[in-house]
mmCIF file of C-alpha atoms and ligand atoms in Angstrom:
data_model
loop_
_atom_site.group_PDB
_atom_site.id
_atom_site.type_symbol
_atom_site.label_atom_id
_atom_site.label_comp_id
_atom_site.label_asym_id
_atom_site.label_seq_id
_atom_site.Cartn_x
_atom_site.Cartn_y
_atom_site.Cartn_z
ATOM 1 C CA MET A 157 -32.838 -4.197 -22.078
ATOM 2 C CA GLU A 158 -35.500 -3.117 -19.981
ATOM 3 C CA GLY A 159 -33.076 -2.732 -16.365
ATOM 4 C CA MET A 160 -30.651 -4.460 -17.242
ATOM 5 C CA MET A 161 -26.576 -4.245 -15.365
ATOM 6 C CA SER A 162 -23.722 -3.948 -17.090
ATOM 7 C CA VAL A 163 -21.196 -5.060 -15.081
ATOM 8 C CA VAL A 164 -17.142 -3.067 -15.515
ATOM 9 C CA ILE A 165 -14.474 -5.276 -14.602
ATOM 10 C CA PRO A 166 -10.713 -3.736 -14.566
ATOM 11 C CA ALA A 167 -8.764 -7.167 -14.663
ATOM 12 C CA TYR A 168 -4.727 -7.019 -14.806
ATOM 13 C CA ASN A 169 -2.666 -9.675 -14.778
ATOM 14 C CA GLU A 170 -6.142 -11.831 -13.874
ATOM 15 C CA GLN A 171 -5.745 -14.726 -15.421
ATOM 16 C CA ASP A 172 -6.666 -17.568 -13.077
ATOM 17 C CA ASN A 173 -10.040 -14.805 -11.716
ATOM 18 C CA VAL A 174 -11.600 -13.968 -15.787
ATOM 19 C CA ALA A 175 -13.485 -17.063 -15.108
ATOM 20 C CA ALA A 176 -14.172 -18.749 -11.359
ATOM 21 C CA LEU A 177 -15.765 -14.421 -11.883
ATOM 22 C CA ALA A 178 -17.629 -15.224 -15.108
ATOM 23 C CA GLU A 179 -18.524 -17.247 -13.622
ATOM 24 C CA ARG A 180 -19.653 -16.298 -9.947
ATOM 25 C CA VAL A 181 -21.530 -13.713 -11.055
ATOM 26 C CA ARG A 182 -23.466 -15.385 -13.612
ATOM 27 C CA SER A 183 -24.570 -17.417 -11.380
ATOM 28 C CA ALA A 184 -26.074 -14.814 -8.731
ATOM 29 C CA LEU A 185 -27.674 -12.485 -11.822
ATOM 30 C CA ASP A 186 -29.139 -14.921 -13.273
ATOM 31 C CA GLY A 187 -30.218 -16.857 -10.290
ATOM 32 C CA ALA A 188 -32.015 -13.631 -9.736
ATOM 33 C CA GLN A 189 -33.623 -13.188 -13.129
ATOM 34 C CA ILE A 190 -31.852 -9.940 -13.335
ATOM 35 C CA PRO A 191 -30.664 -8.897 -17.184
ATOM 36 C CA PHE A 192 -27.120 -7.996 -17.516
ATOM 37 C CA GLU A 193 -24.039 -7.811 -19.972
ATOM 38 C CA LEU A 194 -19.694 -8.334 -18.311
ATOM 39 C CA ILE A 195 -17.303 -5.965 -19.529
ATOM 40 C CA PHE A 196 -13.875 -6.879 -19.076
ATOM 41 C CA VAL A 197 -11.444 -4.300 -19.299
ATOM 42 C CA ASP A 198 -7.921 -6.115 -19.526
ATOM 43 C CA ASP A 199 -5.317 -2.526 -18.796
ATOM 44 C CA GLY A 200 -2.840 -4.203 -20.475
ATOM 45 C CA SER A 201 -2.278 -7.622 -18.839
ATOM 46 C CA ALA A 202 1.008 -9.533 -19.588
ATOM 47 C CA ASP A 203 -0.414 -12.483 -19.180
ATOM 48 C CA LYS A 204 -3.418 -14.598 -20.567
ATOM 49 C CA THR A 205 -6.155 -12.729 -19.075
ATOM 50 C CA TRP A 206 -7.444 -11.536 -22.720
ATOM 51 C CA GLU A 207 -6.852 -15.363 -24.298
ATOM 52 C CA LYS A 208 -9.637 -15.978 -21.328
ATOM 53 C CA ILE A 209 -11.450 -12.733 -21.592
ATOM 54 C CA SER A 210 -11.883 -14.699 -25.308
ATOM 55 C CA GLU A 211 -13.009 -17.130 -24.273
ATOM 56 C CA GLU A 212 -15.737 -16.270 -21.927
ATOM 57 C CA ALA A 213 -16.900 -13.763 -24.686
ATOM 58 C CA LYS A 214 -17.319 -16.155 -27.087
ATOM 59 C CA LYS A 215 -18.892 -18.259 -24.526
ATOM 60 C CA ASP A 216 -21.934 -16.140 -23.906
ATOM 61 C CA SER A 217 -22.842 -13.063 -25.840
ATOM 62 C CA ARG A 218 -23.440 -10.882 -22.226
ATOM 63 C CA ILE A 219 -19.372 -11.119 -21.743
ATOM 64 C CA ARG A 220 -17.559 -8.341 -23.419
ATOM 65 C CA GLY A 221 -13.668 -7.491 -23.617
ATOM 66 C CA LEU A 222 -12.038 -3.915 -23.915
ATOM 67 C CA ARG A 223 -7.749 -4.054 -23.379
ATOM 68 C CA PHE A 224 -5.920 -1.788 -23.942
ATOM 69 C CA SER A 225 -2.526 -0.872 -25.341
ATOM 70 C CA ARG A 226 -0.863 -0.530 -22.418
ATOM 71 C CA ASN A 227 -1.178 -0.703 -17.936
ATOM 72 C CA PHE A 228 -2.867 2.165 -17.838
ATOM 73 C CA GLY A 229 -4.381 1.875 -14.474
ATOM 74 C CA LYS A 230 -7.414 0.939 -12.445
ATOM 75 C CA GLU A 231 -8.810 4.051 -12.643
ATOM 76 C CA SER A 232 -8.778 4.103 -16.139
ATOM 77 C CA ALA A 233 -10.130 0.764 -16.943
ATOM 78 C CA ILE A 234 -12.811 1.791 -14.763
ATOM 79 C CA PHE A 235 -13.837 4.925 -16.704
ATOM 80 C CA ALA A 236 -12.644 2.721 -20.499
ATOM 81 C CA GLY A 237 -15.915 0.218 -19.220
ATOM 82 C CA LEU A 238 -18.581 2.579 -18.163
ATOM 83 C CA ARG A 239 -18.274 4.301 -21.712
ATOM 84 C CA ALA A 240 -18.633 1.452 -22.917
ATOM 85 C CA ALA A 241 -22.094 0.376 -20.622
ATOM 86 C CA LYS A 242 -25.086 -0.442 -22.438
ATOM 87 C CA GLY A 243 -27.106 -0.723 -19.089
ATOM 88 C CA GLU A 244 -30.240 1.588 -17.560
ATOM 89 C CA CYS A 245 -27.197 0.391 -14.222
ATOM 90 C CA CYS A 246 -23.522 0.038 -13.480
ATOM 91 C CA THR A 247 -21.016 -1.538 -11.584
ATOM 92 C CA VAL A 248 -17.904 -1.213 -10.748
ATOM 93 C CA MET A 249 -15.720 -4.942 -9.090
ATOM 94 C CA ASP A 250 -12.776 -5.799 -9.065
ATOM 95 C CA ALA A 251 -11.587 -8.981 -11.330
ATOM 96 C CA ASP A 252 -10.875 -11.214 -8.366
ATOM 97 C CA LEU A 253 -13.623 -12.015 -6.247
ATOM 98 C CA GLN A 254 -12.474 -9.881 -2.867
ATOM 99 C CA HIS A 255 -16.300 -8.374 -4.083
ATOM 100 C CA PRO A 256 -18.723 -11.417 -3.962
ATOM 101 C CA PRO A 257 -21.065 -11.202 -7.115
ATOM 102 C CA GLU A 258 -23.567 -12.003 -4.850
ATOM 103 C CA THR A 259 -23.718 -8.009 -3.045
ATOM 104 C CA LEU A 260 -25.216 -7.610 -6.526
ATOM 105 C CA VAL A 261 -28.015 -8.514 -6.479
ATOM 106 C CA ARG A 262 -29.077 -6.576 -3.330
ATOM 107 C CA MET A 263 -27.502 -3.788 -4.257
ATOM 108 C CA TYR A 264 -29.977 -4.449 -7.638
ATOM 109 C CA SER A 265 -32.786 -4.899 -5.442
ATOM 110 C CA LEU A 266 -32.312 -1.230 -3.932
ATOM 111 C CA TRP A 267 -31.836 0.698 -7.665
ATOM 112 C CA LYS A 268 -34.898 -0.746 -8.486
ATOM 113 C CA ASP A 269 -37.264 -1.144 -6.068
ATOM 114 C CA LYS A 270 -35.894 2.172 -3.625
ATOM 115 C CA GLY A 271 -34.847 3.895 -6.418
ATOM 116 C CA PHE A 272 -31.481 4.931 -5.231
ATOM 117 C CA HIS A 273 -29.252 6.482 -7.827
ATOM 118 C CA VAL A 274 -25.640 5.842 -5.908
ATOM 119 C CA VAL A 275 -25.387 2.055 -4.168
ATOM 120 C CA GLU A 276 -22.609 2.412 -2.244
ATOM 121 C CA ALA A 277 -20.227 -0.458 -1.345
ATOM 122 C CA LYS A 278 -18.407 -0.535 1.920
ATOM 123 C CA LYS A 279 -16.347 -2.660 3.929
ATOM 124 C CA ARG A 280 -17.901 -4.451 6.949
ATOM 125 C CA SER A 281 -14.596 -5.880 7.790
ATOM 126 C CA ARG A 282 -11.421 -5.202 5.516
ATOM 127 C CA GLY A 283 -10.591 -8.688 5.217
ATOM 128 C CA THR A 284 -7.362 -10.771 6.640
ATOM 129 C CA GLU A 285 -6.113 -7.371 5.542
ATOM 130 C CA LYS A 286 -2.042 -6.840 6.841
ATOM 131 C CA TRP A 287 -2.086 -3.802 10.320
ATOM 132 C CA THR A 288 0.551 -1.798 8.903
ATOM 133 C CA TYR A 289 -2.073 -2.151 5.370
ATOM 134 C CA ARG A 290 -4.869 -0.833 8.235
ATOM 135 C CA LEU A 291 -3.067 1.986 9.727
ATOM 136 C CA PHE A 292 -2.054 3.537 6.262
ATOM 137 C CA ALA A 293 -5.563 3.718 5.098
ATOM 138 C CA ASN A 294 -7.220 5.266 8.022
ATOM 139 C CA MET A 295 -4.094 7.779 7.621
ATOM 140 C CA PHE A 296 -4.512 8.617 4.149
ATOM 141 C CA TYR A 297 -8.486 8.524 5.027
ATOM 142 C CA GLY A 298 -8.007 10.667 8.048
ATOM 143 C CA LEU A 299 -6.577 13.129 6.304
ATOM 144 C CA LEU A 300 -8.699 12.892 3.057
ATOM 145 C CA LYS A 301 -11.219 14.212 5.292
ATOM 146 C CA ALA A 302 -9.653 16.238 7.605
ATOM 147 C CA MET A 303 -9.122 17.985 4.277
ATOM 148 C CA SER A 304 -12.188 17.745 2.246
ATOM 149 C CA GLY A 305 -14.329 17.028 4.423
ATOM 150 C CA GLN A 306 -15.281 13.635 2.094
ATOM 151 C CA ASP A 307 -15.874 10.989 4.768
ATOM 152 C CA LEU A 308 -13.862 7.766 2.280
ATOM 153 C CA ARG A 309 -13.594 5.228 5.195
ATOM 154 C CA ASN A 310 -14.526 1.732 4.579
ATOM 155 C CA GLY A 311 -14.590 2.722 0.918
ATOM 156 C CA SER A 312 -14.375 1.294 -2.001
ATOM 157 C CA ASP A 313 -14.634 1.394 -5.696
ATOM 158 C CA PHE A 314 -17.647 -1.621 -5.956
ATOM 159 C CA ARG A 315 -20.491 0.246 -7.034
ATOM 160 C CA LEU A 316 -24.063 0.662 -8.646
ATOM 161 C CA LEU A 317 -24.297 3.398 -9.919
ATOM 162 C CA ASP A 318 -27.660 4.302 -11.651
ATOM 163 C CA ARG A 319 -27.493 5.194 -16.059
ATOM 164 C CA LYS A 320 -28.058 9.213 -14.832
ATOM 165 C CA VAL A 321 -25.464 9.161 -13.314
ATOM 166 C CA VAL A 322 -22.728 7.692 -15.619
ATOM 167 C CA ASN A 323 -23.916 9.498 -18.611
ATOM 168 C CA GLU A 324 -22.729 12.431 -15.391
ATOM 169 C CA LEU A 325 -18.128 10.557 -14.766
ATOM 170 C CA ASN A 326 -19.167 9.943 -18.639
ATOM 171 C CA LYS A 327 -18.465 14.081 -19.514
ATOM 172 C CA MET A 328 -16.681 14.653 -16.240
ATOM 173 C CA PRO A 329 -13.788 16.022 -19.028
ATOM 174 C CA GLU A 330 -10.581 15.126 -16.095
ATOM 175 C CA ARG A 331 -7.379 13.353 -17.387
ATOM 176 C CA GLN A 332 -6.259 12.113 -13.104
ATOM 177 C CA THR A 333 -9.504 10.640 -12.438
ATOM 178 C CA PHE A 334 -10.215 9.166 -7.900
ATOM 179 C CA PHE A 335 -13.239 6.384 -8.930
ATOM 180 C CA ARG A 336 -14.327 6.713 -5.727
ATOM 181 C CA ALA A 337 -14.691 10.351 -5.056
ATOM 182 C CA MET A 338 -16.111 11.486 -7.946
ATOM 183 C CA SER A 339 -19.284 9.978 -8.071
ATOM 184 C CA GLY A 340 -19.555 11.262 -4.607
ATOM 185 C CA TRP A 341 -18.971 14.460 -5.588
ATOM 186 C CA LEU A 342 -21.918 14.415 -8.651
ATOM 187 C CA GLY A 343 -24.317 13.355 -5.409
ATOM 188 C CA PHE A 344 -27.849 11.846 -6.408
ATOM 189 C CA GLU A 345 -30.134 9.534 -3.260
ATOM 190 C CA THR A 346 -27.028 7.085 -2.116
ATOM 191 C CA ALA A 347 -27.560 3.663 -0.206
ATOM 192 C CA VAL A 348 -24.977 1.925 1.350
ATOM 193 C CA VAL A 349 -25.012 -1.945 1.450
ATOM 194 C CA GLU A 350 -22.128 -3.801 3.131
ATOM 195 C CA PHE A 351 -20.586 -6.505 2.751
ATOM 196 C CA ASP A 352 -17.446 -9.252 4.155
ATOM 197 C CA VAL A 353 -14.538 -8.320 1.898
ATOM 198 C CA ALA A 354 -13.181 -12.438 0.879
ATOM 199 C CA GLU A 355 -9.364 -13.503 0.010
ATOM 200 C CA ARG A 356 -8.284 -12.872 -3.155
ATOM 201 C CA HIS A 357 -9.689 -15.824 -5.611
ATOM 202 C CA ALA A 358 -5.577 -16.621 -7.283
ATOM 203 C CA GLY A 359 -2.761 -13.835 -8.307
ATOM 204 C CA LYS A 360 -1.684 -11.757 -5.627
ATOM 205 C CA THR A 361 -2.586 -7.572 -5.327
ATOM 206 C CA LYS A 362 -1.285 -5.381 -7.816
ATOM 207 C CA PHE A 363 -1.223 -2.527 -5.096
ATOM 208 C CA SER A 364 2.714 -2.578 -4.038
ATOM 209 C CA PRO A 365 3.277 -0.027 -1.563
ATOM 210 C CA ARG A 366 4.745 2.362 -3.910
ATOM 211 C CA ARG A 367 2.034 2.299 -5.575
ATOM 212 C CA LEU A 368 -0.884 3.118 -3.331
ATOM 213 C CA ILE A 369 1.622 6.433 -1.529
ATOM 214 C CA LYS A 370 1.640 7.237 -5.719
ATOM 215 C CA TYR A 371 -2.075 6.931 -5.312
ATOM 216 C CA ALA A 372 -3.198 8.714 -2.576
ATOM 217 C CA LEU A 373 -1.206 11.425 -2.892
ATOM 218 C CA SER A 374 -3.132 11.391 -6.333
ATOM 219 C CA SER A 375 -6.338 11.204 -4.894
ATOM 220 C CA ILE A 376 -5.424 14.180 -3.151
ATOM 221 C CA ALA A 377 -4.210 16.676 -4.622
ATOM 222 C CA SER A 378 -7.224 15.298 -7.342
ATOM 223 C CA PHE A 379 -10.038 16.176 -4.645
ATOM 224 C CA THR A 380 -8.829 18.962 -2.822
ATOM 225 C CA ALA A 381 -6.246 22.100 -3.015
ATOM 226 C CA VAL A 382 -5.887 21.889 0.728
ATOM 227 C CA PRO A 383 -2.634 21.673 0.956
ATOM 228 C CA MET A 384 -1.449 24.685 -0.262
ATOM 229 C CA GLN A 385 -3.697 26.631 2.010
ATOM 230 C CA PHE A 386 -0.828 24.614 3.962
ATOM 231 C CA VAL A 387 1.959 27.364 3.110
ATOM 232 C CA THR A 388 -0.396 30.248 2.855
ATOM 233 C CA GLY A 389 -0.612 28.960 7.238
ATOM 234 C CA VAL A 390 2.705 28.562 7.255
ATOM 235 C CA GLY A 391 3.910 31.231 5.171
ATOM 236 C CA ILE A 392 1.458 33.381 7.922
ATOM 237 C CA ALA A 393 2.947 31.557 11.488
ATOM 238 C CA PHE A 394 6.310 32.264 10.257
ATOM 239 C CA PHE A 395 5.817 35.033 9.759
ATOM 240 C CA VAL A 396 4.831 36.256 13.322
ATOM 241 C CA PHE A 397 7.472 34.642 14.803
ATOM 242 C CA ALA A 398 10.053 36.695 12.871
ATOM 243 C CA ILE A 399 7.874 40.666 13.921
ATOM 244 C CA VAL A 400 8.736 38.730 17.831
ATOM 245 C CA LEU A 401 12.197 37.801 16.770
ATOM 246 C CA GLY A 402 12.451 40.563 15.597
ATOM 247 C CA LEU A 403 11.939 42.936 17.808
ATOM 248 C CA GLN A 404 13.343 41.000 20.921
ATOM 249 C CA THR A 405 16.260 40.543 18.559
ATOM 250 C CA LEU A 406 16.327 44.838 17.748
ATOM 251 C CA ILE A 407 15.720 45.557 21.371
ATOM 252 C CA ARG A 408 18.253 43.370 22.863
ATOM 253 C CA LYS A 409 21.012 44.812 20.003
ATOM 254 C CA LEU A 410 19.431 48.083 21.263
ATOM 255 C CA THR A 411 20.261 47.258 25.264
ATOM 256 C CA GLY A 412 23.677 46.780 23.945
ATOM 257 C CA HIS A 413 23.274 42.981 24.264
ATOM 258 C CA SER A 414 23.037 42.022 20.510
ATOM 259 C CA ALA A 415 22.148 38.751 20.129
ATOM 260 C CA GLU A 416 25.221 35.747 20.763
ATOM 261 C CA GLY A 417 27.118 32.716 18.010
ATOM 262 C CA PHE A 418 25.469 31.049 14.654
ATOM 263 C CA THR A 419 23.842 28.405 16.588
ATOM 264 C CA THR A 420 20.575 31.354 15.977
ATOM 265 C CA VAL A 421 21.084 32.094 12.463
ATOM 266 C CA ILE A 422 22.016 28.244 11.755
ATOM 267 C CA LEU A 423 18.388 26.398 12.782
ATOM 268 C CA LEU A 424 16.567 29.904 11.761
ATOM 269 C CA LEU A 425 18.444 29.057 7.892
ATOM 270 C CA LEU A 426 17.796 24.513 7.586
ATOM 271 C CA LEU A 427 14.163 26.070 9.607
ATOM 272 C CA ILE A 428 13.877 28.021 6.668
ATOM 273 C CA GLY A 429 15.325 26.552 3.685
ATOM 274 C CA SER A 430 13.213 23.135 5.101
ATOM 275 C CA ILE A 431 10.075 24.686 5.205
ATOM 276 C CA LEU A 432 10.513 26.011 1.072
ATOM 277 C CA MET A 433 12.175 23.472 -0.338
ATOM 278 C CA ILE A 434 8.478 21.304 1.390
ATOM 279 C CA SER A 435 5.797 25.106 0.371
ATOM 280 C CA LEU A 436 7.914 24.657 -3.446
ATOM 281 C CA GLY A 437 8.107 20.390 -3.836
ATOM 282 C CA ILE A 438 4.213 21.169 -3.239
ATOM 283 C CA ILE A 439 3.081 23.882 -5.589
ATOM 284 C CA GLY A 440 5.368 22.038 -7.987
ATOM 285 C CA TYR A 441 3.213 18.461 -7.890
ATOM 286 C CA TYR A 442 -0.173 20.634 -8.141
ATOM 287 C CA ILE A 443 1.311 22.385 -11.586
ATOM 288 C CA ALA A 444 2.545 19.052 -12.303
ATOM 289 C CA ARG A 445 -1.175 17.836 -12.085
ATOM 290 C CA ILE A 446 -1.880 20.966 -14.355
ATOM 291 C CA TYR A 447 0.815 20.028 -16.695
ATOM 292 C CA GLU A 448 -1.082 16.813 -16.995
ATOM 293 C CA GLU A 449 -4.422 17.699 -17.514
ATOM 294 C CA ILE A 450 -3.201 19.922 -20.002
ATOM 295 C CA LYS A 451 -1.908 17.867 -22.495
ATOM 296 C CA ALA A 452 -5.151 16.893 -22.383
ATOM 297 C CA ARG A 453 -3.958 13.042 -23.518
ATOM 298 C CA PRO A 454 -6.631 10.325 -23.462
ATOM 299 C CA ARG A 455 -7.238 8.211 -20.323
ATOM 300 C CA TYR A 456 -6.309 5.337 -22.675
ATOM 301 C CA VAL A 457 -5.800 3.887 -25.411
ATOM 302 C CA LEU A 458 -7.745 0.953 -26.906
ATOM 303 C CA ALA A 459 -6.568 -2.158 -28.599
ATOM 304 C CA ASP A 460 -8.496 -4.945 -28.837
ATOM 305 C CA GLU A 461 -12.408 -5.305 -28.628
ATOM 306 C CA ILE A 462 -14.646 -8.582 -28.382
ATOM 307 C CA GLY A 463 -17.882 -9.194 -28.192
ATOM 308 C CA GLY A 464 -21.547 -6.953 -28.584
ATOM 309 C CA GLN A 465 -21.144 -7.067 -31.932
ATOM 310 C CA GLU A 466 -24.993 -7.430 -32.675
ATOM 311 C CA ASP A 467 -25.200 -3.480 -32.264
ATOM 312 C CA GLY A 468 -21.360 -2.381 -33.155
ATOM 313 C CA HIS A 469 -18.968 -0.259 -32.234
ATOM 314 C CA GLU A 470 -20.450 2.289 -31.480
ATOM 315 C CA ALA A 471 -20.802 2.649 -26.868
ATOM 316 C CA VAL A 472 -17.003 2.510 -27.586
ATOM 317 C CA GLU A 473 -15.205 5.482 -27.925
ATOM 318 C CA ASN A 474 -12.250 6.853 -26.732
ATOM 319 C CA SER A 475 -11.585 8.899 -24.710
HETATM 320 N N1 LIG B 208 -6.293 -3.071 -11.471
HETATM 321 C C1 LIG B 208 -6.391 -2.486 -13.116
HETATM 322 N N2 LIG B 208 -5.071 -1.828 -12.773
HETATM 323 C C2 LIG B 208 -4.000 -2.393 -12.572
HETATM 324 C C3 LIG B 208 -3.803 -2.362 -10.973
HETATM 325 C C4 LIG B 208 -4.866 -2.923 -10.708
HETATM 326 O O1 LIG B 208 -6.990 -2.651 -13.324
HETATM 327 O O2 LIG B 208 -2.838 -0.791 -12.616
HETATM 328 C C5 LIG B 208 -7.577 -3.949 -10.974
HETATM 329 C C6 LIG B 208 -7.120 -5.463 -10.479
HETATM 330 O O3 LIG B 208 -6.817 -6.062 -11.720
HETATM 331 C C7 LIG B 208 -8.481 -5.424 -9.285
HETATM 332 C C8 LIG B 208 -8.419 -3.867 -9.216
HETATM 333 O O4 LIG B 208 -8.002 -3.434 -9.883
HETATM 334 O O5 LIG B 208 -9.601 -6.153 -10.379
HETATM 335 C C9 LIG B 208 -8.015 -4.122 -7.054
HETATM 336 O O6 LIG B 208 -6.604 -4.827 -7.401
HETATM 337 P P1 LIG B 208 -6.449 -5.101 -6.360
HETATM 338 O O7 LIG B 208 -7.240 -7.083 -5.929
HETATM 339 O O8 LIG B 208 -4.399 -5.882 -6.489
HETATM 340 O O9 LIG B 208 -6.584 -4.490 -5.473
HETATM 341 P P2 LIG B 208 -6.443 -4.863 -3.863
HETATM 342 O O10 LIG B 208 -8.319 -5.453 -3.750
HETATM 343 O O11 LIG B 208 -5.602 -5.342 -2.942
HETATM 344 O O12 LIG B 208 -6.739 -3.097 -3.712
HETATM 345 MG MG1 LIG B 209 -7.970 -7.117 -4.422
#
């Protein structure tokens, strides 16, 4: 359909948000006369999310649903939705109404009227996030910027992509994805809109601090190999240190004042031991990720789908 927007919504245990979100998106987009389809991706929810999606899909033929066989994570859900999308542009938004559907209208007009291929929605305010979360987020983005040069601060997965960009994303073969950075990596003319993060409509966040840390580490590793250069850097620093200390020790020995006591030995052993272990850990982490990639398992497994029957199943192909 001419100028159709596909809205991809990853949903994990969002039973009380599905209907409300569908309603808000519908009224925002219908109001602006934007043709659209809504693709809910149920990321292996344990609650009634799938039932709710099915209800919506039966009521409105523009609503479709994909269901994973288990929880594969938000990243997988986003990529599943993008692959199934048929629109000329695709947007990705959260299911909990923290991303206001009205913003879609502004994003759409930047794409349609101004010809931008990517429209990124940035958080103007971070809502009512806890200060610990904010501190952590700032540390993460600072680290990422220092290492990869990409500034993702205040970014989110809320964005609009032109069909061209979506096709390129669909071609990217990696198993461990980082949606934000991957779409940034692709380039294309990008516009930015700002939005205010709303309160979660219902339910609670799916990202525990533990999961966030895992996500942050995995994102860094999937985007830059700089931590491995850290290993080389420390190695060089220690080499310089070794020459200085070695010379000093030798000179003292030759002049009859050999180094005394085990204190130096113990300290050096401890220091070198821990640095070696950390370095091994960093290298091991990258090797584990190579192993994951090389297994080439699918990013997700579909258990069910609903809606959009009139033109068959060709768009939903597992990857
Ligand atoms: N989500 C998902 N799979 C997961 C975790 C989260 O699809 O394993 C979805 C979730 O349903 C929501 C979006 O990702 O639509 C953002 O999650 P959440 O609101 O919990 O994160 P926060 O806004 O707190 O960062
Ligand atoms: Mg949220």
